[in-house]
Coordinates of C-alpha atoms in Angstrom, one line a residue:
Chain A
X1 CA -36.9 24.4 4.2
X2 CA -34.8 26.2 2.3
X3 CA -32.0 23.9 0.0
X4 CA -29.0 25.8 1.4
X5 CA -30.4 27.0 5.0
X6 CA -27.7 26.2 8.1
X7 CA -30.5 23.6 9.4
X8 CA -30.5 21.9 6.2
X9 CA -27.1 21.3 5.7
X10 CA -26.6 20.1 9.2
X11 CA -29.0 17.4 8.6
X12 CA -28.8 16.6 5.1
X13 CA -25.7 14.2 7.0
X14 CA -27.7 12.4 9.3
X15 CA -30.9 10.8 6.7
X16 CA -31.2 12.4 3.4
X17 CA -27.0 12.2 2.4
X18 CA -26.1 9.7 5.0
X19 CA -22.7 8.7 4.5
X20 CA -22.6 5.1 5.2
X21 CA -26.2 4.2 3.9
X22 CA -26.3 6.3 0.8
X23 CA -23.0 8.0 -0.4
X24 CA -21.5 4.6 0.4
X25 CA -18.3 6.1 1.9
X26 CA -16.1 4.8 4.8
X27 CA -17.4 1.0 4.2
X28 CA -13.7 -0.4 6.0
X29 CA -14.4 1.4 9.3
X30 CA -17.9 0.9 9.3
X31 CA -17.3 -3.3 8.6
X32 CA -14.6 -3.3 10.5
X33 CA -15.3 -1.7 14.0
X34 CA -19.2 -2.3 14.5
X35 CA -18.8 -5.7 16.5
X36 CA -19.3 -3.6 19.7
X37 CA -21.2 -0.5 20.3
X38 CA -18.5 1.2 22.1
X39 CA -15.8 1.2 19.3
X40 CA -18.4 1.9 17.0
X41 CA -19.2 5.0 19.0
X42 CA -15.6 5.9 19.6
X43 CA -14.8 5.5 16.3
X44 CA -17.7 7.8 15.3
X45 CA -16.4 10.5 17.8
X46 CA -13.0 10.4 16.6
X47 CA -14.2 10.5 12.9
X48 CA -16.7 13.5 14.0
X49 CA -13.5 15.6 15.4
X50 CA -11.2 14.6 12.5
X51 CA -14.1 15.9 9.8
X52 CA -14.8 19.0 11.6
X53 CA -11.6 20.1 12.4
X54 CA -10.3 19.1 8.5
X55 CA -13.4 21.0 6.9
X56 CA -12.9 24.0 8.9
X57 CA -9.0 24.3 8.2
X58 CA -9.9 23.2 4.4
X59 CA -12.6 26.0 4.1
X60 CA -10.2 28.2 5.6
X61 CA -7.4 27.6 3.0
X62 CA -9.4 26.6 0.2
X63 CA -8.4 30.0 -1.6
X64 CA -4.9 29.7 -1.0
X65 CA -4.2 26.0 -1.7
X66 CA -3.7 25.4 -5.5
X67 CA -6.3 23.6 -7.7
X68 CA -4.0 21.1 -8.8
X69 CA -2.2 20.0 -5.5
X70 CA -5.4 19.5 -3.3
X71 CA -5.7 16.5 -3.2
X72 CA -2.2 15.8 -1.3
X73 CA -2.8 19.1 0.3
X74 CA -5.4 17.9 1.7
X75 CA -4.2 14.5 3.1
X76 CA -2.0 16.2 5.1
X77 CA -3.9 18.1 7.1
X78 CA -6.2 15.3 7.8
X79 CA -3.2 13.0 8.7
X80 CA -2.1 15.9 11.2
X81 CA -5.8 16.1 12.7
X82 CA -5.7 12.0 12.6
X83 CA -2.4 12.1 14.8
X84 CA -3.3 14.4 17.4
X85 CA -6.7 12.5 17.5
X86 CA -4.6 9.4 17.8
X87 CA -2.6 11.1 20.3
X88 CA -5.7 12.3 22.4
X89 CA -7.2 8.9 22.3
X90 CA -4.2 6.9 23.3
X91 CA -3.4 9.3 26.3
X92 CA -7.1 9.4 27.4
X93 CA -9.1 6.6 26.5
X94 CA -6.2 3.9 26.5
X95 CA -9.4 1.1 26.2
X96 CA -10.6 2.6 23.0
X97 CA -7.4 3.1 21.5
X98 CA -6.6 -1.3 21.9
X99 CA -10.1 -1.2 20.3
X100 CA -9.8 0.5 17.8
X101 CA -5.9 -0.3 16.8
X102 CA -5.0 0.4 13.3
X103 CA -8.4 1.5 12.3
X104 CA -7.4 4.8 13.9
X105 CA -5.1 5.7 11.9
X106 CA -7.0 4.6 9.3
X107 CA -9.1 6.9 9.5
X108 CA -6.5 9.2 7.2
X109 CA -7.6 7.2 3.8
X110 CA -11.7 7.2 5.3
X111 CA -13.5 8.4 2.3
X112 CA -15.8 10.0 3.8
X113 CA -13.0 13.0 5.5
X114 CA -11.5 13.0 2.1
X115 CA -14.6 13.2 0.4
X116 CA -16.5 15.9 2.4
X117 CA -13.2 18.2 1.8
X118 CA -13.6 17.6 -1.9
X119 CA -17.2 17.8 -2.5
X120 CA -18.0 20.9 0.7
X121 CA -15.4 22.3 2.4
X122 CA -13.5 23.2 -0.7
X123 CA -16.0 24.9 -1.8
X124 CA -18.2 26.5 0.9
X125 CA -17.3 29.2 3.6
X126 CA -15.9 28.2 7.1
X127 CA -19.6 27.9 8.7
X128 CA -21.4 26.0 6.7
X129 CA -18.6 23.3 6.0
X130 CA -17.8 22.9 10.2
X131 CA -21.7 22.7 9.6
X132 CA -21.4 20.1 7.4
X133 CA -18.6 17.9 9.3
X134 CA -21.2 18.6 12.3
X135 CA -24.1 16.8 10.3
X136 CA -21.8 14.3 7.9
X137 CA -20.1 13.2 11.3
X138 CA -23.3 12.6 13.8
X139 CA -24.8 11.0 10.4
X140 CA -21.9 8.6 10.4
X141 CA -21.4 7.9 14.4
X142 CA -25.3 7.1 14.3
X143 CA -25.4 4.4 11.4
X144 CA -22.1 3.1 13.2
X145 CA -24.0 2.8 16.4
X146 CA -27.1 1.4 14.5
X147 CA -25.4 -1.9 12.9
X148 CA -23.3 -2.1 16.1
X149 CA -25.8 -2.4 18.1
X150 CA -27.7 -4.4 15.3
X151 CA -24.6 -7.2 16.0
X152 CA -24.0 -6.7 19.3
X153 CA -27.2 -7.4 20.6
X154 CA -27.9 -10.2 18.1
X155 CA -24.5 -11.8 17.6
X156 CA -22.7 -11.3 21.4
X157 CA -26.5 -11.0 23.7
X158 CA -25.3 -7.9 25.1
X159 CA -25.4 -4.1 24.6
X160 CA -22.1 -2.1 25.2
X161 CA -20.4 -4.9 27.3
X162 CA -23.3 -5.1 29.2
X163 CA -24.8 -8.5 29.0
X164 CA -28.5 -9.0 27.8
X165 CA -29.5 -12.8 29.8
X166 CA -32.6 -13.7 28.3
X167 CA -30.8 -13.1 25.0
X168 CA -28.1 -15.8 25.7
X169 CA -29.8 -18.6 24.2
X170 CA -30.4 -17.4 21.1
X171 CA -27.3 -15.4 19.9
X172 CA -26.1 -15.9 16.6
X173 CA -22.3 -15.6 16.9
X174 CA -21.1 -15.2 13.3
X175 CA -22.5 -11.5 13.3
X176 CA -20.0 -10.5 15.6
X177 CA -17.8 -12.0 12.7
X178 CA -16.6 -10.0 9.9
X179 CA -19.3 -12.2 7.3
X180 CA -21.4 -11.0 9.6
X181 CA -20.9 -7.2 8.7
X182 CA -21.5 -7.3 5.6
X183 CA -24.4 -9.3 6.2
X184 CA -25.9 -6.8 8.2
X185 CA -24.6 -4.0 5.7
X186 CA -26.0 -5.6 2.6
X187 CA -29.3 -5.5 4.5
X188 CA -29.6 -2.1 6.2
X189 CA -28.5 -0.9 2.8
X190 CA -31.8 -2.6 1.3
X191 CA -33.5 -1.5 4.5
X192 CA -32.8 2.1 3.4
X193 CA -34.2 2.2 0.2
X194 CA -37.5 0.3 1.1
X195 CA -37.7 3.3 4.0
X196 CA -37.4 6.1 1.6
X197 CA -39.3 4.3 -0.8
X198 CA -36.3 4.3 -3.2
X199 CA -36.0 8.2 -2.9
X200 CA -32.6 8.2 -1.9
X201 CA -29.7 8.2 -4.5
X202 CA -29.4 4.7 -3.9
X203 CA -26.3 3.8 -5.9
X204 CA -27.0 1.8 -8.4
X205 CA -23.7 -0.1 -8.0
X206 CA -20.5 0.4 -6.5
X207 CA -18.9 3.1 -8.3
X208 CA -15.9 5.8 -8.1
X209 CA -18.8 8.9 -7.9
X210 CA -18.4 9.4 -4.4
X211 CA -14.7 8.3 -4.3
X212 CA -12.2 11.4 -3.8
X213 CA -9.8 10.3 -5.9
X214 CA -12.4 9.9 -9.1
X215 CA -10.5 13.3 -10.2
X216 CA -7.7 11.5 -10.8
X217 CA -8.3 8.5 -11.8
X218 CA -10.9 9.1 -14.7
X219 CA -9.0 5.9 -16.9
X220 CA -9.4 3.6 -14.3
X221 CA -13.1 4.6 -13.0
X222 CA -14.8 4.9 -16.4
X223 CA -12.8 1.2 -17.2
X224 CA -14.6 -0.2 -13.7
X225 CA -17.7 2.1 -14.0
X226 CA -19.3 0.8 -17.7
X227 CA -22.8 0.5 -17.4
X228 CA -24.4 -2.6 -17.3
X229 CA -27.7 -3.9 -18.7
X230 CA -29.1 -3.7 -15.0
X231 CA -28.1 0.2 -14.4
X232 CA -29.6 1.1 -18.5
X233 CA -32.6 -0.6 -17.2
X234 CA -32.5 1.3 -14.0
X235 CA -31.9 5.2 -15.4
X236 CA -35.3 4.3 -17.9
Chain B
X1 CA 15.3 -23.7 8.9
X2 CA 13.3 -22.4 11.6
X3 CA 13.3 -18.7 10.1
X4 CA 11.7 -20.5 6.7
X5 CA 9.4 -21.8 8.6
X6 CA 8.1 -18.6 9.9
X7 CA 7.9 -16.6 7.2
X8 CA 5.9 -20.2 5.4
X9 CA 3.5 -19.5 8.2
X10 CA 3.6 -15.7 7.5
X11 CA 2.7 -15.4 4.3
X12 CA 0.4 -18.1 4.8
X13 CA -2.0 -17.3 7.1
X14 CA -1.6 -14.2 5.6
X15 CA -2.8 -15.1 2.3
X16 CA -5.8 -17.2 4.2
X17 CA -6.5 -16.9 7.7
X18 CA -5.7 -13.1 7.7
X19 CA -7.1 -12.3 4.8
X20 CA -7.3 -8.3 4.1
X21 CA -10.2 -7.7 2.3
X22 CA -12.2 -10.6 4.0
X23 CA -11.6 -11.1 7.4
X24 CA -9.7 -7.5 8.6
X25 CA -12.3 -5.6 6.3
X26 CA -9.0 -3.6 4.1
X27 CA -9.4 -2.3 0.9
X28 CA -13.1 -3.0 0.3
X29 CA -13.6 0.1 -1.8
X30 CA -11.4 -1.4 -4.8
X31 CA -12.7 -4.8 -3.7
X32 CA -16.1 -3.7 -4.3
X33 CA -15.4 -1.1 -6.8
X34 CA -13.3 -3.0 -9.7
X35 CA -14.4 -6.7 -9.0
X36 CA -17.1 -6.6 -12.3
X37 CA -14.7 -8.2 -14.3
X38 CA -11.9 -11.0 -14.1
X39 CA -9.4 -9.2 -16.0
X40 CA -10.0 -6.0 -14.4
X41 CA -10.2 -7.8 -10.9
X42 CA -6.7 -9.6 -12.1
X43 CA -5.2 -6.6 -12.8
X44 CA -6.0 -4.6 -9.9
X45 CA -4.8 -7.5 -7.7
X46 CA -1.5 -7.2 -9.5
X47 CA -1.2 -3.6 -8.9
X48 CA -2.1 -3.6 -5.2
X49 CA 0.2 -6.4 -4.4
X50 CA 3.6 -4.7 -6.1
X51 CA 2.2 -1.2 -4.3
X52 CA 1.9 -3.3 -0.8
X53 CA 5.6 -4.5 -1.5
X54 CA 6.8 -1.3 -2.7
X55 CA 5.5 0.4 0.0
X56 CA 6.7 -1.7 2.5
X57 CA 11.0 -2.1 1.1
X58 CA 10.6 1.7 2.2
X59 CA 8.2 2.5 4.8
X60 CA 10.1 -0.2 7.3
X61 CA 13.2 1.6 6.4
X62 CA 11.9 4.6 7.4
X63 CA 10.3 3.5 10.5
X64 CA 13.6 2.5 11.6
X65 CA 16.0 4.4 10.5
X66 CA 14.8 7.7 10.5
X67 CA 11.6 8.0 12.6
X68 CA 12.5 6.3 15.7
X69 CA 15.9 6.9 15.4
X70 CA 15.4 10.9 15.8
X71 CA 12.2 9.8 17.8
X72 CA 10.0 11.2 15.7
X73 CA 7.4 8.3 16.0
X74 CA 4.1 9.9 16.5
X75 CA 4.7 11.3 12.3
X76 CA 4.2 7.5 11.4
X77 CA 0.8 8.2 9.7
X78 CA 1.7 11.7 7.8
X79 CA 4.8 10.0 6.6
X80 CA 3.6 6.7 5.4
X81 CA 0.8 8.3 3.6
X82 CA 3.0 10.8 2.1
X83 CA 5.5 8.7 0.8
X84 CA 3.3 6.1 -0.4
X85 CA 1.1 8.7 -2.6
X86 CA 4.4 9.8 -3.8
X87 CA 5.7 6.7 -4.4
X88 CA 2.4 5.2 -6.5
X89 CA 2.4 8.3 -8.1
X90 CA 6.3 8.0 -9.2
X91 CA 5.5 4.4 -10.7
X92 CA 3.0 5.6 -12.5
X93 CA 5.4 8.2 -14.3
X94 CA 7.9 5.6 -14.5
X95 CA 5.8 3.0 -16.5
X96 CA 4.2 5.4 -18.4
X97 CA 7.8 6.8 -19.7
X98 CA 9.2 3.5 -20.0
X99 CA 6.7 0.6 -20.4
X100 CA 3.5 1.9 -22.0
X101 CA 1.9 -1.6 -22.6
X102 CA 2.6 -2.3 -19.1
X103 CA 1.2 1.7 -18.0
X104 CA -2.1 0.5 -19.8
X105 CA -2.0 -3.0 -18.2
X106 CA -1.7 -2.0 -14.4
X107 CA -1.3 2.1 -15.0
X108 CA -4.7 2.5 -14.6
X109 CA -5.4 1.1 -11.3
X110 CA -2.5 3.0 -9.7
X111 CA -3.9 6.2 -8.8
X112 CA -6.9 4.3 -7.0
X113 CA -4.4 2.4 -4.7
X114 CA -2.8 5.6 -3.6
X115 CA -5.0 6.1 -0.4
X116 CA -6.4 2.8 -0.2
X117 CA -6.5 1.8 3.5
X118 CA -5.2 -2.0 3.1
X119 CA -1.9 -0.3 1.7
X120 CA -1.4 2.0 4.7
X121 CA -2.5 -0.8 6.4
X122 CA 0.0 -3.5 5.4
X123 CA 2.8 -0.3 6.1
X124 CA 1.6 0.0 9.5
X125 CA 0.8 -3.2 10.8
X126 CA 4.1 -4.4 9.9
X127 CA 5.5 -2.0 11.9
X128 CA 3.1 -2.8 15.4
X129 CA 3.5 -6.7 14.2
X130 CA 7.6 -5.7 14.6
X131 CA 8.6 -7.9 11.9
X132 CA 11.8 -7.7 10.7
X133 CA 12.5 -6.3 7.5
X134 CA 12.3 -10.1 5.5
X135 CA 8.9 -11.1 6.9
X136 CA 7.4 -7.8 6.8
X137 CA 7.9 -8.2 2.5
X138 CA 6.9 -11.8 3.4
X139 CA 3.6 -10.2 4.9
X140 CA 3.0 -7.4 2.4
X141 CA 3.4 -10.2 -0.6
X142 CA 1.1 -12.3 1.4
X143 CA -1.8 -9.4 2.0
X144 CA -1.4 -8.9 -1.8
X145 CA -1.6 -12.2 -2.8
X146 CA -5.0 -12.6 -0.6
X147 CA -6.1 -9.6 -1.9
X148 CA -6.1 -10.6 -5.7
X149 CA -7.3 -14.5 -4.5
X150 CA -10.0 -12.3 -3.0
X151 CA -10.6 -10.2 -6.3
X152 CA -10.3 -13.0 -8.8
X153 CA -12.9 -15.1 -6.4
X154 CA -15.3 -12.6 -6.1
X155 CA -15.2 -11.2 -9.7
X156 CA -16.9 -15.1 -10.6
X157 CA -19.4 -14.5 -8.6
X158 CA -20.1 -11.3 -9.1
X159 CA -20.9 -12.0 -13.2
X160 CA -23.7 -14.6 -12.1
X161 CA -24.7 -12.0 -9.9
X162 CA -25.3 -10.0 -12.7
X163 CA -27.3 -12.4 -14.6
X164 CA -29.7 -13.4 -12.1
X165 CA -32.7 -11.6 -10.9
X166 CA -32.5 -9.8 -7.8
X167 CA -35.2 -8.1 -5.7
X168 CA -35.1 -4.4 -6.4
X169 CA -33.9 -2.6 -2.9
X170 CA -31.5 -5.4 -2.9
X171 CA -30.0 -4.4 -6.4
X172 CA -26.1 -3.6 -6.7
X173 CA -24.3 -2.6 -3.8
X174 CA -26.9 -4.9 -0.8
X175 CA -26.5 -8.0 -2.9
X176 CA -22.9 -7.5 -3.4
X177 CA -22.0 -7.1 0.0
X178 CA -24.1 -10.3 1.1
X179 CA -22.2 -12.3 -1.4
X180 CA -19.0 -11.1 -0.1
X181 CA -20.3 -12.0 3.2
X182 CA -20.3 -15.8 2.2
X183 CA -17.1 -15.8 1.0
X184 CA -15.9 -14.3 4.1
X185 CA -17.9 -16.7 5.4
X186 CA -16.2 -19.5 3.8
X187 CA -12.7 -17.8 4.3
X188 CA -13.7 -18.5 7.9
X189 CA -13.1 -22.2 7.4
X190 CA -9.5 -21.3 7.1
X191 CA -9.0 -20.1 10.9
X192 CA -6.7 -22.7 12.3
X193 CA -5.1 -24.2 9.6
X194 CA -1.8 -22.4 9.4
X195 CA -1.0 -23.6 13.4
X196 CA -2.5 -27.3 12.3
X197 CA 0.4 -27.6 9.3
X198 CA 2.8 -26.9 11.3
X199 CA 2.0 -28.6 14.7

């Protein structure tokens, strides 16, 4: 396959540069709304049209807007694609919207729409960066609906509202719990890298790489981002 | 009295129950990001709570003075984000110009808070809470006091963490989280005791 074929970039999102498991971007969202399978998915939809919509008006104006404004440039025409998503959601799908509630219109700071506008679709041409909001977006409504369903079914014996009996008896209710998401996180994170037999970037810790704003915050990242013994030992 | 009261119980549960970072999952990118070290985890905590009070004194304003006045309230998100980024970024100018030990202190950690969700967050929930004005500062100084507890918590754990000797897929971010996950865990303990003080 070639690197920079249509195919590749539409599913580099899904496995190889999944957003959630290996760029480590949009962790609030993903903690925060994968106690049920149905916000998870909604969430992942809304996200989806958000990321297209943002990298497709970003590719479009990524030769007008000015190097050293994008940044806010950029915020705003995801906030405007976040409020008519809101908008949309809350006239349509008034279930999802209680759901979901501030995480909504959260999804204006989500790394992962700021970060694919920085690192694609201001710098790729109008098809391949819808392609790549396409590919980051399904990547990010699946690993949603993964550990969703991962808590669901295991913390709350049922799938989608729908109850699972046999299940009863054994549920482990602090999943559904917020220690329970990063429980479940921590693990599929782990889970990852044994799959792809440490092949994917893993990052080695939490750093600002991936982080939109690393432009403009070099002081503060390289102060958090020091190597320690455990990443020398790691890059050897 | 009773108005004390309330805003005891705001920040409160706030601070514990509520807890941003631990039990509404807000601001874990800083959480995770600049816990390493207690100073840096101190300072951030700082930062984020005068940004969440900041933000607040002038996104309620707004809310209510200018948005829903001229019923423009569907703009809430484009606004607050705006003005927020605007506003950390003004600060940072400020101190820079006019209290550079401070700038070097705090400075640093400003440009990350800018889109940081628990920020927007606090601005926003404030608003769908419908606090007034007093106990919405009450709130945002309460979210920001959790959030550096949280910080200053986790940043002790997190140097053991370091030293210890961790299977390899569950090296840096897998073990972090599942440590975070028990002190959410123990945060949980918390649920209850706000209504129980003041029964």
């Amino acid at each position: 396959m070639k690197k920079n074929s249509s195919l590749s970039i539409l599913l580099k999102g899904i496995i190889k540069e999944n957003p959630v498991f290996v760029l480590i971007l949009g962790t609030c969202p993903t903690l925060a709304v994968t106690n049920n399978v149905a916000g998870a998915f909604g969430m992942g939809i809304a996200a989806l049209a958000v990321l297209v919509c943002s990298n497709v008006l970003i590719s479009l104006l990524r030769k007008i807007i000015p190097e050293s404004v994008r940044i806010p440039c950029y915020i705003v025409i995801i906030a405007g694609f976040v409020t008519i998503v809101e908008m949309i959601v809350h006239a349509y799908f008034p279930a999802l919207y209680d759901m979901l509630g501030v995480y909504l219109a959260l999804i204006t700071v989500n790394c992962i729409i700021l970060g694919r506008a920085e690192m694609f679709a201001g710098k790729n041409s109008v098809g391949k960066s819808a392609l790549d909001g396409i590919g980051m977006g399904l990547g990010f409504t699946l690993a949603l609906v993964l550990m969703s369903t991962i808590r669901e079914v295991l913390g709350n014996a049922s799938f989608a509202g729908i109850a699972i009996p046999f299940l009863e008896p054994y549920k482990i209710e602090f999943l559904v719990k917020a220690p329970g998401g990063m429980l479940v996180y921590g693990c599929l994170i782990a889970l990852v890298y044994v799959i792809t037999s440490g092949k994917a970037p893993l990052k080695k810790s939490f750093s600002c790489a991936g982080c939109p704003n690393a432009a403009t915050c070099q002081t503060a990242c390289t102060a958090s981002a020091q190597p320690t013994e455990e990443q020398k030992g790691d890059a050897q | 009295m009773e108005m004390f009261k309330s805003l005891i119980i705001i920040l409160l549960s706030s601070v514990l129950v509520n807890n941003y970072v631990l039990s509404r999952f807000l601001g874990i990118c800083p959480f995770l990001g600049v816990s390493k070290k207690l100073d840096q985890a101190t300072g951030m905590g700082i930062a984020v709570t005068a940004v969440m009070l900041l933000a607040t004194a002038v996104t309620w304003p707004i809310q209510y003075f200018l948005l829903d006045k001229m019923g423009l309230g569907y703009l809430q998100t484009i606004v607050f984000i705006l003005v927020i980024a605007a506003l950390v970024q003004m600060v940072e100018l400020l101190l820079k110009k006019f209290s550079p030990s401070l700038h070097k202190g705090l400075g640093v950690y400003l440009p990350l808070i800018t889109t940081n969700c628990a920020v927007l967050g606090v601005a926003i929930n404030n608003i769908t809470d419908g606090y007034t004005f007093l106990e919405s500062m009450v709130s945002s100084l309460g979210v920001g006091l959790g959030f550096l507890l949280a910080m200053v918590l986790f940043s002790g754990l997190r140097s053991r963490i370091d030293e210890t000797n961790i299977p390899r897929p569950f090296k840096g971010l897998a073990v972090t989280l599942i440590a975070a996950s028990f002190i959410s865990l123990a945060f949980m303990g918390f649920a209850g005791i706000v209504d129980a003080l003041f029964a």
